[in-house]
Structures are given as structure tokens and as C-alpha cells.
XYZ file of C-alpha atoms in Angstrom:
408
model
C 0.000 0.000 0.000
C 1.508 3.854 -1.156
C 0.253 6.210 1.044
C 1.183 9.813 0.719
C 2.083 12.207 2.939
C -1.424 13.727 4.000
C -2.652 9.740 4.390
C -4.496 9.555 1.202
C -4.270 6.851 -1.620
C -2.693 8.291 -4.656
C -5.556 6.194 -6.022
C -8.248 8.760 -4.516
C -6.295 11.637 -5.188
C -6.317 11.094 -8.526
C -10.329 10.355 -8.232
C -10.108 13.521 -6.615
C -8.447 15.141 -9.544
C -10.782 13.684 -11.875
C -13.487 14.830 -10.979
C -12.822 18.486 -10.555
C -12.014 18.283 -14.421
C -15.447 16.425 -14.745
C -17.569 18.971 -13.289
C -15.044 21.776 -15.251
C -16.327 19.875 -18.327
C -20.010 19.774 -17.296
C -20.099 23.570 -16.512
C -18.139 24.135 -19.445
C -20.242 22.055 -22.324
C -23.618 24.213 -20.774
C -21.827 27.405 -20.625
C -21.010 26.816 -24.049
C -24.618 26.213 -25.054
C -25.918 29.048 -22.979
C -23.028 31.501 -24.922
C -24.810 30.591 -28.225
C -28.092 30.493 -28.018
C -28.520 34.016 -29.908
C -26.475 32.407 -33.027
C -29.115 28.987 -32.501
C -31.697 31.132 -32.175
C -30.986 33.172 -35.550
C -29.886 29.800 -37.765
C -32.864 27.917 -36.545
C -35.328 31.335 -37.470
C -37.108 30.813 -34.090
C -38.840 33.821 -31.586
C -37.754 34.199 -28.278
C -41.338 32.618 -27.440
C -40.875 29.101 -29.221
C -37.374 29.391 -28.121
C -38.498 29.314 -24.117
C -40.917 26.455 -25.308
C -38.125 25.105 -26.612
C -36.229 24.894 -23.750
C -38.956 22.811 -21.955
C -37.377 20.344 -23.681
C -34.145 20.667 -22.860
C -35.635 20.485 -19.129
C -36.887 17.487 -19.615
C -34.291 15.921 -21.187
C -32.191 16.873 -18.191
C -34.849 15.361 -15.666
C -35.299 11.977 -17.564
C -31.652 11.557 -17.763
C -31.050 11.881 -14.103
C -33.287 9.063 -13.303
C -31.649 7.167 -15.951
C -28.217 7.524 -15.170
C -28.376 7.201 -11.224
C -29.094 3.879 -11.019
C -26.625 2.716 -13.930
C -24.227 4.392 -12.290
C -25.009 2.259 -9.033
C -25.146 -0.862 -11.133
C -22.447 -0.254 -13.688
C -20.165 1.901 -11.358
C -18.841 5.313 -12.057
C -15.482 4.500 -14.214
C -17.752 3.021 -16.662
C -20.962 5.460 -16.466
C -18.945 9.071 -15.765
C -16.640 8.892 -19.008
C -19.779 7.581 -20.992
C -22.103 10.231 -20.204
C -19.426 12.860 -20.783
C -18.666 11.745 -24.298
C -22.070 11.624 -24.932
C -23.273 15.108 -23.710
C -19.865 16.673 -25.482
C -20.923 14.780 -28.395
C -24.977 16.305 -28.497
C -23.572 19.797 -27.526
C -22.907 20.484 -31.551
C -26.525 19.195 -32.390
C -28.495 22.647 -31.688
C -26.133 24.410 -33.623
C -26.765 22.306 -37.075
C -30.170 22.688 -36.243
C -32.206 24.861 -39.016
C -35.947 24.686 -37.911
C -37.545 24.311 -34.675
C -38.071 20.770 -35.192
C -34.645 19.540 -35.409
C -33.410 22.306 -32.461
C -36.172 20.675 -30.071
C -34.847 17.176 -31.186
C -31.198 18.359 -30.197
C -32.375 20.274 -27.118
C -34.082 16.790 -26.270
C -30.385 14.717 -26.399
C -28.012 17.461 -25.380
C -30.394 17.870 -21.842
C -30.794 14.095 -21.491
C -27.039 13.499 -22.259
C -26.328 16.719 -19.945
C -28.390 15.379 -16.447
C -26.705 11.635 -17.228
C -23.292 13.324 -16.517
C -24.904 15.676 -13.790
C -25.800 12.649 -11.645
C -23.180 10.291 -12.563
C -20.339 13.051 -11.834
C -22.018 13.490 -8.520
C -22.746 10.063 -7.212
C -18.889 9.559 -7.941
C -17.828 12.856 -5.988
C -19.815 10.802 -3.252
C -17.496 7.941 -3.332
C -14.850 10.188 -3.188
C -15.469 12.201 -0.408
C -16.713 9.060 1.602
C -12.721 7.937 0.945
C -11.422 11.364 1.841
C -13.572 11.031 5.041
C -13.911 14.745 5.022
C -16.194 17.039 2.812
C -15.166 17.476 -0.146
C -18.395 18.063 -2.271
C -18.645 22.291 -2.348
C -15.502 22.177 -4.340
C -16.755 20.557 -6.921
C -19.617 22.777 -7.290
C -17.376 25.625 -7.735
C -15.453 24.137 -10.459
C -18.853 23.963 -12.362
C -18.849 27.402 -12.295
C -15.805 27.708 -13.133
C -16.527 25.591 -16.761
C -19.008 28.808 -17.234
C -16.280 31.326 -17.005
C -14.095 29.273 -19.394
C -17.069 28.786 -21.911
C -17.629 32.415 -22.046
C -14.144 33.251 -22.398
C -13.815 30.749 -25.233
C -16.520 31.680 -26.959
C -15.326 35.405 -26.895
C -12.005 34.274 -28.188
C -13.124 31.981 -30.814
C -15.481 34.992 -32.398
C -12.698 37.537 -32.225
C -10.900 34.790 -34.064
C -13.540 34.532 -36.578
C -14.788 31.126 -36.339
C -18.781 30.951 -37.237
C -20.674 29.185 -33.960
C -21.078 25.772 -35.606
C -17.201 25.825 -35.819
C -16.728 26.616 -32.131
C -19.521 24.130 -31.250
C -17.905 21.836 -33.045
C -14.298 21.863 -31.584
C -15.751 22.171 -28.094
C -17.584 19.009 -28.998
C -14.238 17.228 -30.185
C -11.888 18.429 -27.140
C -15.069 17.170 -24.841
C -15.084 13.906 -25.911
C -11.385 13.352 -25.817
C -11.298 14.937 -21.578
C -14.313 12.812 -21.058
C -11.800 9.799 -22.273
C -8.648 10.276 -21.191
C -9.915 11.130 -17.571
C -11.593 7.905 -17.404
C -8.845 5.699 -15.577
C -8.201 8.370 -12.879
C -12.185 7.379 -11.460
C -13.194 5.055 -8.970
C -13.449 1.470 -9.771
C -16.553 1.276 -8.605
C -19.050 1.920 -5.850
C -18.257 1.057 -1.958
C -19.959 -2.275 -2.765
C -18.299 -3.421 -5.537
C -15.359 -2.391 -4.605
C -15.259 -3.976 -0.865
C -18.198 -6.588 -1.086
C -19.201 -8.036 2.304
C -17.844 -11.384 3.028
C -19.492 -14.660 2.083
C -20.552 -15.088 5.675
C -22.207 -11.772 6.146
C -25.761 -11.315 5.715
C -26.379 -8.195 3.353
C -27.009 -4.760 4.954
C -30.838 -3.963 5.709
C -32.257 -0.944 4.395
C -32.693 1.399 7.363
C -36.433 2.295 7.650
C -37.234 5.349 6.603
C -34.209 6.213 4.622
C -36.359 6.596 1.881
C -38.574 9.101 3.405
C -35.193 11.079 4.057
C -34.296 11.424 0.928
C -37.353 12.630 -0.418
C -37.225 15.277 2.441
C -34.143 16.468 1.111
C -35.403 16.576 -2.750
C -37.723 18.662 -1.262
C -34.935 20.846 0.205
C -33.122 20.434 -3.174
C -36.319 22.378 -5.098
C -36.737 25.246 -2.672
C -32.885 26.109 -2.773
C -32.420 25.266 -6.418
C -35.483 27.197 -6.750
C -33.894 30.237 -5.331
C -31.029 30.432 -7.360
C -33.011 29.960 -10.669
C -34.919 32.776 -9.740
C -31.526 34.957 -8.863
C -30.401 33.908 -12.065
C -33.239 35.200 -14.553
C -34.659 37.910 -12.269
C -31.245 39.808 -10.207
C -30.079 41.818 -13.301
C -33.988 43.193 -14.183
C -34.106 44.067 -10.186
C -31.282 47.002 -10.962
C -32.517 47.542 -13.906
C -36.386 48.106 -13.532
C -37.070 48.212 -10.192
C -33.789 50.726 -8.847
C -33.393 52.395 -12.234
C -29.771 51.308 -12.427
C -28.354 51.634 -16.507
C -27.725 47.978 -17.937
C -23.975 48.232 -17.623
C -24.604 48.450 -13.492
C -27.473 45.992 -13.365
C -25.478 43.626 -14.952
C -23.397 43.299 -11.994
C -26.544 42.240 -10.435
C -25.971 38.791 -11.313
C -22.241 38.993 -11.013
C -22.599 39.620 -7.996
C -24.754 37.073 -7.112
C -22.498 34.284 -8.998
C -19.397 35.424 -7.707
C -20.557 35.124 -4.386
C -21.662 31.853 -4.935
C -18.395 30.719 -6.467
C -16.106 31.955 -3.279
C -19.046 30.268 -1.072
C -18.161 27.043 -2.129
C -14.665 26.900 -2.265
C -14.725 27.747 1.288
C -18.143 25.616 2.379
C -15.851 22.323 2.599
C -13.817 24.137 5.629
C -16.516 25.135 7.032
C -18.677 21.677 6.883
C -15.616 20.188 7.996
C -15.546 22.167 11.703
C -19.306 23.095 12.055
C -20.996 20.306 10.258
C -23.298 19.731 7.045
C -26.410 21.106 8.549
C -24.986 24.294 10.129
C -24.048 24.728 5.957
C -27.383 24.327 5.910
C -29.112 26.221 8.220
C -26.899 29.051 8.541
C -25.950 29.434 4.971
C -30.302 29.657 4.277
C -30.742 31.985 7.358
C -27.600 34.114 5.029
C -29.725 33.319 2.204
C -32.919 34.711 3.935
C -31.554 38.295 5.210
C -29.824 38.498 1.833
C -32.421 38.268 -0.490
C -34.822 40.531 1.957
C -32.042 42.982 1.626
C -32.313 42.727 -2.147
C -35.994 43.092 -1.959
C -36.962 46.455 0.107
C -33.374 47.773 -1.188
C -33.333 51.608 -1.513
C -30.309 51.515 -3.600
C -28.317 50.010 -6.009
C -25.511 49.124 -3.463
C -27.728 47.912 -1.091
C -29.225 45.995 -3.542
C -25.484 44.361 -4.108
C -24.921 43.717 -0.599
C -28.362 41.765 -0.497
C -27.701 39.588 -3.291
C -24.144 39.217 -2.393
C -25.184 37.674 0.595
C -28.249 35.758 -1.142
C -25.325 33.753 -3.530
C -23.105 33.394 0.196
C -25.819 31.629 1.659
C -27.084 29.920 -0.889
C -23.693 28.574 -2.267
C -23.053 25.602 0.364
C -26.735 24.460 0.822
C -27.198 22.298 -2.444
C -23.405 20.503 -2.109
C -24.643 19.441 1.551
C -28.289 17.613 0.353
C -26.179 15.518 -2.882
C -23.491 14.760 -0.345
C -26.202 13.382 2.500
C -28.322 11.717 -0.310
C -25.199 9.682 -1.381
C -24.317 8.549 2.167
C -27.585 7.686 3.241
C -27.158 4.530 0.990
C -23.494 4.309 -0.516
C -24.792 1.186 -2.770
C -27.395 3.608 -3.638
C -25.927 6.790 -4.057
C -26.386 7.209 -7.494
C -30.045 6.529 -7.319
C -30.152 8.821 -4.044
C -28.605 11.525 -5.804
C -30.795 11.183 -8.845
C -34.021 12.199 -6.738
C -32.438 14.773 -4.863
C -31.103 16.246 -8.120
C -34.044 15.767 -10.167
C -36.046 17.571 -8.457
C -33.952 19.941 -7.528
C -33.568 21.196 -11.009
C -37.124 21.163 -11.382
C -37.164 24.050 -9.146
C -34.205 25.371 -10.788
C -36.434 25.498 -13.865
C -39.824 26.451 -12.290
C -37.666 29.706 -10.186
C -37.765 32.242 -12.846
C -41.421 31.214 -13.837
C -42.932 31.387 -10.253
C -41.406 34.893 -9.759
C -42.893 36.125 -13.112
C -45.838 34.813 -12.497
C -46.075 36.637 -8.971
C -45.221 39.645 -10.683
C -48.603 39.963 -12.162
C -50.159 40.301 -8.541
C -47.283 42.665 -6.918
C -43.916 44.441 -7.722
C -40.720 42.226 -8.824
C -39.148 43.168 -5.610
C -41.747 42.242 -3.535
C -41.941 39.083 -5.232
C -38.432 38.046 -3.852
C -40.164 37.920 -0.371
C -41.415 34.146 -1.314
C -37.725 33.913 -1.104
C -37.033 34.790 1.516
C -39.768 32.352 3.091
C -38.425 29.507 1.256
C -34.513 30.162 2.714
C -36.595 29.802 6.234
C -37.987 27.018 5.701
C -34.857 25.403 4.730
C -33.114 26.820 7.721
C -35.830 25.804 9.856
C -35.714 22.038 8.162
C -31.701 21.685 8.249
C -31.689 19.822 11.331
C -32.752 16.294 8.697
C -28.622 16.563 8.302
C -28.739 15.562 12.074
C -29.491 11.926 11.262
C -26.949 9.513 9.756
C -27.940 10.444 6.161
C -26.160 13.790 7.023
C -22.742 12.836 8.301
C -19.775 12.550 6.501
C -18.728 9.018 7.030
C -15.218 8.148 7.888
C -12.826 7.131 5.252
C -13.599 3.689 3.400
C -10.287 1.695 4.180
C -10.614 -0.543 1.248
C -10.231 1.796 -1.582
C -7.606 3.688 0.102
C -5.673 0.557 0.576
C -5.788 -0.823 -2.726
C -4.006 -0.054 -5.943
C -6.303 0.998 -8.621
């Protein structure tokens, strides 16, 4: 057994390594979708209306995929599943830009989302494994690399246009460079899940399912909606705050959602620390009570700074809470994790999804600012709820001796 300094496998470090670049790639292939949907939009002659029906699809494509791809992953195990997905989502992200009616762009919305939640989940339910080897959390960190993937898509996508390459072109290379980071990265992943890779001895009965676990997990879906819910809302609805509501020009309400995102970004790279002293659910509870004074602050702002401040805090809070549910959906049921973490994501982007559309809806009844108040009840009620990362489900669990000890 080689054992480095810190007490870690090489083995898991590497897993480790992996799949930061596996979330980079995730955040990176939708980043460079989301750059290009003006050029999609114009070569497929669409409206901005059938292009937000549109989308439904890609939603749904997403949602179905998740469910798909948890339990494979389970069944199959990660080093098989992760690299898979990831070839196939780089390979659909080059399909809506050879689209040329709305028939074919719905068709390629359709694969690139299903393709898309299939490495969401799979990516996830291995970043399980590998924080239940690390024995410490691990999981915000590779939530911020996501974001990261959006900043590199953006920046990509500005340099390939200055360079003059048309949007199919830059599509297409993304596509190609995808596929061959999904590949190479595949060795450095798990072997499989805890139970393939230490199954119980022949003289061991098989672990019962706890009672109730299931009921858990659901509870933290639930969870998973009303914070996922939040952000989608910050996302859509923080720049048109400055901009309609405070009167601030576009350049300054575009900082809005900077603001926001940033915040978010340096949230995460600093949750693990904090989950590691204070524990998963005072991530939770504390970082939606943040959430919860934040976006009140944005809401009866009388300024535009004030307004930053509010949603600077809003993306703080926020920015641990989702990385904590995955993490205690995985370790309620290693054997399950992928499966776990399926729900829990699943319906969690649902609300990421439904956000912006709630808040528009409300703001037929009241004023957009106002609206973020059902915020503001929702980051309660997750505060309030936090203590479900009390139970087992919650905790970190200590590091898996059998993967550290052998040599993958």
C-alpha cells in the first residue's frame, strides 16, 4: 500500500483530480450552449417565445436523464458510467447548432439535456465515493469548479469569435476536445461503488435498508427544489431588479448577477472548511438563514448598493446548501448513491427550472421586488428544516479503508 504524505491513496487523489475536471467539463459544455443560443436562435429562425418552449425540452431531457443515469451508475459503477455520459453530452452539444428549424433544435435540445443530467448525476454520485474515501467534505468544491466551466465557456466563446470562427465551428471543436477529456480522464475514477469495490464477506448477511431512509431522501429533494429554486430565480430575475425596479443603466445591473455568482463561487470553495468544523447542517441552516436576510435585503433595497450587498449575501448563503443535500443523499445509501442523488437532483432542477417562472408569475399580482419575499420564506424554511442533516444520512462518514488501501 503507497500512502502519501497527507494519508491519502494516490488512487483517490487522482479520483479527486478527476473529478474536478469532470464537473469543469459539465459547466463548461452548458456554458457553451448558454453563450450561443442568440447564433441557434438566428440559424434555426425561431422567436424568443418558441425558443423558451423550446427549452422545456431541454428540461426534460435533463430530468429523464437523471433518473436514468443514477441507477446505472449504481449498477455499472462510475469509471464506466462518468466517461460515458461525458462523451455523450460533449458529443450532443454540436446538435443545436446544425439545427435549421424548430423541429430539429427541439430534437437536439431533447439529447443534449438528457445526455447533460446523465453526466450531472453520474459526476455526482462519484464525488460521493470520493469524499466518503477522503472522510472529510469534499463536495462544495466541486460545485465551484462547475462554475468555473461557465467562465471558461464564455471566455472561449469570446475568443473563438474575435478569431472569426462561425458558432457551428466553435460548437464543433468544443464538442471534439469534450469527448477526448471525457476519455482520457476515465482511468483516474473510482473502480466502482463502496460495494463493488469492498463486497461483504461470504458469511455476512447483506445490509438492511434502514427504515425510513427513503422518506429522508425525499425530504431532502424537497430541500433540493426550494434552494435550487432560489437560485433559478436569482439567475433570470437579479439583473432586471437594478434595472427596472432601482433604475440602475444595464452596464450596473449587470453586476446584479455577477454579484450574485461570484458570491456563490467563493461560497463554495470555502463551504468544505466550514462543513468540515461546524458540520453539514450548520451549511445548511446558517448558509439559508444568510440566504434569507440576503435576499430581503435585495428586496426592500433603496439603492443600487444595497441591492449588491443583499444579493451578495443571497449567492453566500445559498452557495453551500445544495453541495450538503447531494453529499447526504449519497451517504444515506453508498450502494445507492447514485439513485439517491438522482431524486435529490431531479427535483432539484425542477425548481431550478420552475424559479424564474414562479417569480414572473407573482409579478402579475405585486412588484418584482416584492416578489423576492417568497424567497425569503423559502430560505426559512430550509433553515428551519436543516436539522434532517442531524441523522446519519447527514454525516460525513469516515474514510472507506478498502479503496484507500488498494491499488487501482
Amino acid at each position: 500500500m503507497f500512502v502519501t504524505v497527507d494519508g491519502v491513496n494516490p488512487s483517490i487523489r487522482a479520483a479527486r483530480a478527476a473529478t474536478f475536471v469532470y464537473f469543469v467539463l459539465a459547466g463548461t459544455l452548458m456554458g457553451t450552449w448558454v453563450v450561443h443560443i442568440p447564433a441557434i436562435e438566428t440559424r434555426a429562425g425561431i422567436s424568443h417565445a418558441t425558443l423558451g418552449t423550446l427549452l422545456v425540452l431541454l428540461g426534460l431531457g435533463a430530468f429523464t436523464g437523471m433518473q436514468v443515469a443514477g441507477p446505472l451508475t449504481d449498477r455499472l459503477g462510475p469509471r464506466l458510467v462518468v466517461p460515458t455520459t461525458g462523451v455523450l453530452a460533449s458529443a450532443t452539444l454540436v446538435l443545436p447548432g446544425l439545427a435549421r428549424d424548430p423541429w430539429t433544435l427541439g430534437g437536439a435540445l431533447l439529447a443534449f439535456g438528457f445526455c447533460n443530467g446523465c453526466l450531472d448525476v453520474s459526476m455526482n454520485a462519484h464525488a460521493v465515493h470520493v469524499e466518503k474515501a477522503y472522510g472529510r467534505p469534499v463536495m462544495s468544491a466541486f460545485h465551484a469548479t462547475f462554475s468555473v466551466g461557465g467562465v471558461i465557456a464564455a471566455l472561449a466563446a469570446a475568443g473563438a469569435a474575435g478569431a472569426g470562427m462561425s458558432p457551428v465551428a466553435t460548437l464543433g471543436a468544443s464538442t471534439a476536445l469534450g469527448i477526448m477529456i471525457a476519455l482520457a480522464l476515465a482511468r483516474g475514477l473510482l473502480p466502482g461503488t463502496p460495494a463493488t469495490v469492498a463486497p461483504a464477506p461470504a458469511d455476512q448477511a447483506p445490509a438492511v435498508r434502514r427504515p425510513g431512509i427513503t422518506g429522508r431522501i425525499w425530504i431532502l429533494a424537497a430541500l433540493a427544489l426550494t434552494t435550487m429554486l432560489c437560485e433559478g430565480a436569482a439567475n433570470d430575475w437579479s439583473t432586471l431588479h437594478l434595472k427596472d425596479v432601482l433604475g440602475a443603466p444595464a452596464s450596473t445591473a449587470a453586476f446584479g448577477y455577477g454579484t450574485f455568482a461570484a458570491a456563490m463561487t467563493t461560497g463554495r470553495l470555502l463551504a468544505d472548511r466550514v462543513a468540515a468544523r461546524f458540520g453539514s447542517m450548520a451549511v445548511l441552516r446558517y448558509g439559508s438563514a444568510t440566504a434569507a436576510v440576503g435576499i430581503t435585503i435585495a428586496a426592500l433595497a433603496p439603492s443600487t448598493w444595497a441591492a449588491f450587498v443583499g444579493w451578495a449575501l443571497f449567492g453566500l448563503g445559498l452557495s453551500g446548501c445544495i453541495p450538503q443535500l447531494f453529499s447526504a443523499a449519497g451517504h444515506a445509501d453508498p450502494a445507492a448513491a447514485g439513485a439517491n442523488v438522482s431524486r435529490v437532483a431531479g427535483l432539484g432542477y425542477l425548481g431550478m427550472l420552475a424559479g424564474p417562472a414562479v417569480i414572473g408569475w407573482l409579478t402579475h399580482l405585486t412588484a418584482l421586488n416584492h416578489t423576492f419575499l417568497l424567497l425569503t420564506l423559502l430560505c426559512a424554511i430550509t433553515a428551519i428544516a436543516a436539522g434532517i442533516l442531524r441523522t446519519g444520512s447527514g454525516a460525513t462518514p469516515e474514510p472507506d479503508p478498502e479503496p484507500a488501501s488498494s491499488s487501482h
